[in-house]
Amino acid sequence: MKYHVLLAFLVSSYLMSAQFKSVAIATWDGDAHKEVVLVDVRTPEEFDQGHLCDALNIDFKAEDFKDKIQELSKTTPIYLYCRTGKRSKNAASLLEELGFENITNLEGGYVAYTEEGGKPCPEN
């Protein structure tokens, strides 16, 4: 009986915990995602070489990443991407720990986006 209670507790804890989603970056359509915050977690140098339109650049490797990311609303949907998907996945895990409620990791990152024909945001 004790094991059934423990199992039920573990399952309910898992289901109630915030889980970030991962979707292929090819599904990104900026026009269809106007009510979200898009965050590029690459370095400023990488960002300057090309990025998705309307992306904020908050460098995951920077010492002040936690401070800057916590300036965003924890209830607004956050979409994250990086070069190949590793940093954005790690950033998504951190945002989850920080209490963000709606996190999506764009798998494959900017490399996959450009390989699939995506164009960088034109400079203004």
Tab-separated table of C-alpha atoms in Angstrom:
chain	number	residue	atom	x	y	z
A	1	MET	CA	0.000	0.000	0.000
A	2	LYS	CA	2.839	2.387	0.867
A	3	TYR	CA	4.274	1.911	-2.609
A	4	HIS	CA	0.962	2.768	-4.278
A	5	VAL	CA	0.760	6.033	-2.324
A	6	LEU	CA	4.377	6.859	-3.173
A	7	LEU	CA	3.810	6.046	-6.838
A	8	ALA	CA	0.657	8.190	-6.952
A	9	PHE	CA	2.541	11.074	-5.330
A	10	LEU	CA	5.431	10.806	-7.786
A	11	VAL	CA	3.135	10.672	-10.809
A	12	SER	CA	1.067	13.648	-9.644
A	13	SER	CA	4.223	15.649	-8.840
A	14	TYR	CA	5.555	14.940	-12.324
A	15	LEU	CA	2.304	15.906	-14.013
A	16	MET	CA	1.962	19.121	-12.009
A	17	SER	CA	5.525	20.296	-12.569
A	18	ALA	CA	6.102	22.778	-15.362
A	19	GLN	CA	7.582	21.071	-18.356
A	20	PHE	CA	9.008	23.082	-21.193
A	21	LYS	CA	8.039	22.120	-24.698
A	22	SER	CA	10.423	21.530	-27.568
A	23	VAL	CA	9.401	22.084	-31.173
A	24	ALA	CA	11.401	22.221	-34.385
A	25	ILE	CA	12.572	25.732	-35.159
A	26	ALA	CA	11.180	25.253	-38.680
A	27	THR	CA	7.706	25.637	-37.145
A	28	TRP	CA	8.529	29.205	-36.040
A	29	ASP	CA	6.351	31.796	-37.746
A	30	GLY	CA	6.964	35.189	-36.200
A	31	ASP	CA	3.734	36.599	-37.616
A	32	ALA	CA	1.713	33.875	-35.884
A	33	HIS	CA	3.509	34.361	-32.563
A	34	LYS	CA	2.919	38.028	-31.782
A	35	GLU	CA	1.921	37.384	-28.162
A	36	VAL	CA	5.179	35.675	-27.172
A	37	VAL	CA	8.694	36.745	-26.267
A	38	LEU	CA	11.368	35.300	-28.534
A	39	VAL	CA	14.781	35.067	-26.850
A	40	ASP	CA	18.052	34.331	-28.628
A	41	VAL	CA	20.385	33.006	-25.923
A	42	ARG	CA	23.531	33.177	-28.072
A	43	THR	CA	26.372	35.618	-27.530
A	44	PRO	CA	26.007	39.173	-28.898
A	45	GLU	CA	28.610	38.322	-31.559
A	46	GLU	CA	26.557	35.341	-32.749
A	47	PHE	CA	23.379	37.426	-32.647
A	48	ASP	CA	25.007	40.118	-34.815
A	49	GLN	CA	25.807	37.498	-37.469
A	50	GLY	CA	22.080	36.879	-37.981
A	51	HIS	CA	18.969	36.302	-35.906
A	52	LEU	CA	15.218	35.869	-36.084
A	53	CYS	CA	13.141	39.037	-36.282
A	54	ASP	CA	11.877	40.469	-32.994
A	55	ALA	CA	14.289	38.346	-30.933
A	56	LEU	CA	15.740	39.691	-27.714
A	57	ASN	CA	19.383	38.778	-27.206
A	58	ILE	CA	19.981	37.560	-23.660
A	59	ASP	CA	23.307	35.683	-23.580
A	60	PHE	CA	22.972	32.419	-21.632
A	61	LYS	CA	26.729	32.396	-21.005
A	62	ALA	CA	26.723	35.896	-19.468
A	63	GLU	CA	26.983	36.312	-15.712
A	64	ASP	CA	23.841	38.459	-15.660
A	65	PHE	CA	21.637	36.017	-17.604
A	66	LYS	CA	19.459	35.180	-14.586
A	67	ASP	CA	18.955	38.853	-13.751
A	68	LYS	CA	18.042	39.812	-17.318
A	69	ILE	CA	15.738	36.859	-17.965
A	70	GLN	CA	13.852	37.521	-14.730
A	71	GLU	CA	12.917	40.973	-16.044
A	72	LEU	CA	10.492	39.136	-18.357
A	73	SER	CA	6.987	38.151	-17.302
A	74	LYS	CA	6.824	34.616	-15.942
A	75	THR	CA	3.349	34.131	-17.429
A	76	THR	CA	4.050	35.316	-20.992
A	77	PRO	CA	5.012	32.510	-23.385
A	78	ILE	CA	8.797	32.452	-23.892
A	79	TYR	CA	10.373	30.884	-26.980
A	80	LEU	CA	14.118	30.204	-26.784
A	81	TYR	CA	16.692	29.428	-29.438
A	82	CYS	CA	20.463	29.343	-29.795
A	83	ARG	CA	22.908	28.084	-32.422
A	84	THR	CA	22.020	24.366	-32.386
A	85	GLY	CA	19.583	23.879	-29.519
A	86	LYS	CA	21.825	22.876	-26.610
A	87	ARG	CA	22.065	26.256	-24.847
A	88	SER	CA	18.384	27.000	-25.364
A	89	LYS	CA	17.462	23.616	-23.864
A	90	ASN	CA	19.659	24.377	-20.843
A	91	ALA	CA	18.153	27.867	-20.626
A	92	ALA	CA	14.637	26.361	-20.764
A	93	SER	CA	15.497	24.121	-17.818
A	94	LEU	CA	16.751	27.126	-15.869
A	95	LEU	CA	13.618	29.169	-16.677
A	96	GLU	CA	11.561	26.248	-15.439
A	97	GLU	CA	13.484	26.339	-12.135
A	98	LEU	CA	12.924	30.108	-11.936
A	99	GLY	CA	9.144	29.656	-12.160
A	100	PHE	CA	8.406	30.570	-15.776
A	101	GLU	CA	5.139	28.946	-16.784
A	102	ASN	CA	5.142	28.682	-20.581
A	103	ILE	CA	8.515	27.867	-22.138
A	104	THR	CA	9.219	26.507	-25.603
A	105	ASN	CA	12.649	25.454	-26.837
A	106	LEU	CA	13.089	25.838	-30.604
A	107	GLU	CA	15.029	22.669	-31.454
A	108	GLY	CA	17.874	22.777	-33.921
A	109	GLY	CA	18.559	26.446	-33.329
A	110	TYR	CA	19.638	29.037	-35.818
A	111	VAL	CA	21.705	26.509	-37.786
A	112	ALA	CA	18.619	24.374	-38.530
A	113	TYR	CA	16.571	27.500	-39.246
A	114	THR	CA	18.975	28.689	-41.961
A	115	GLU	CA	19.565	25.181	-43.333
A	116	GLU	CA	15.812	24.858	-43.847
A	117	GLY	CA	15.667	28.100	-45.818
A	118	GLY	CA	14.959	30.548	-43.009
A	119	LYS	CA	16.274	34.048	-43.610
A	120	PRO	CA	17.937	36.292	-41.049
A	121	CYS	CA	16.066	39.362	-39.967
A	122	PRO	CA	16.916	42.226	-42.323
A	123	GLU	CA	18.798	45.047	-40.647
A	124	ASN	CA	16.752	48.202	-40.185
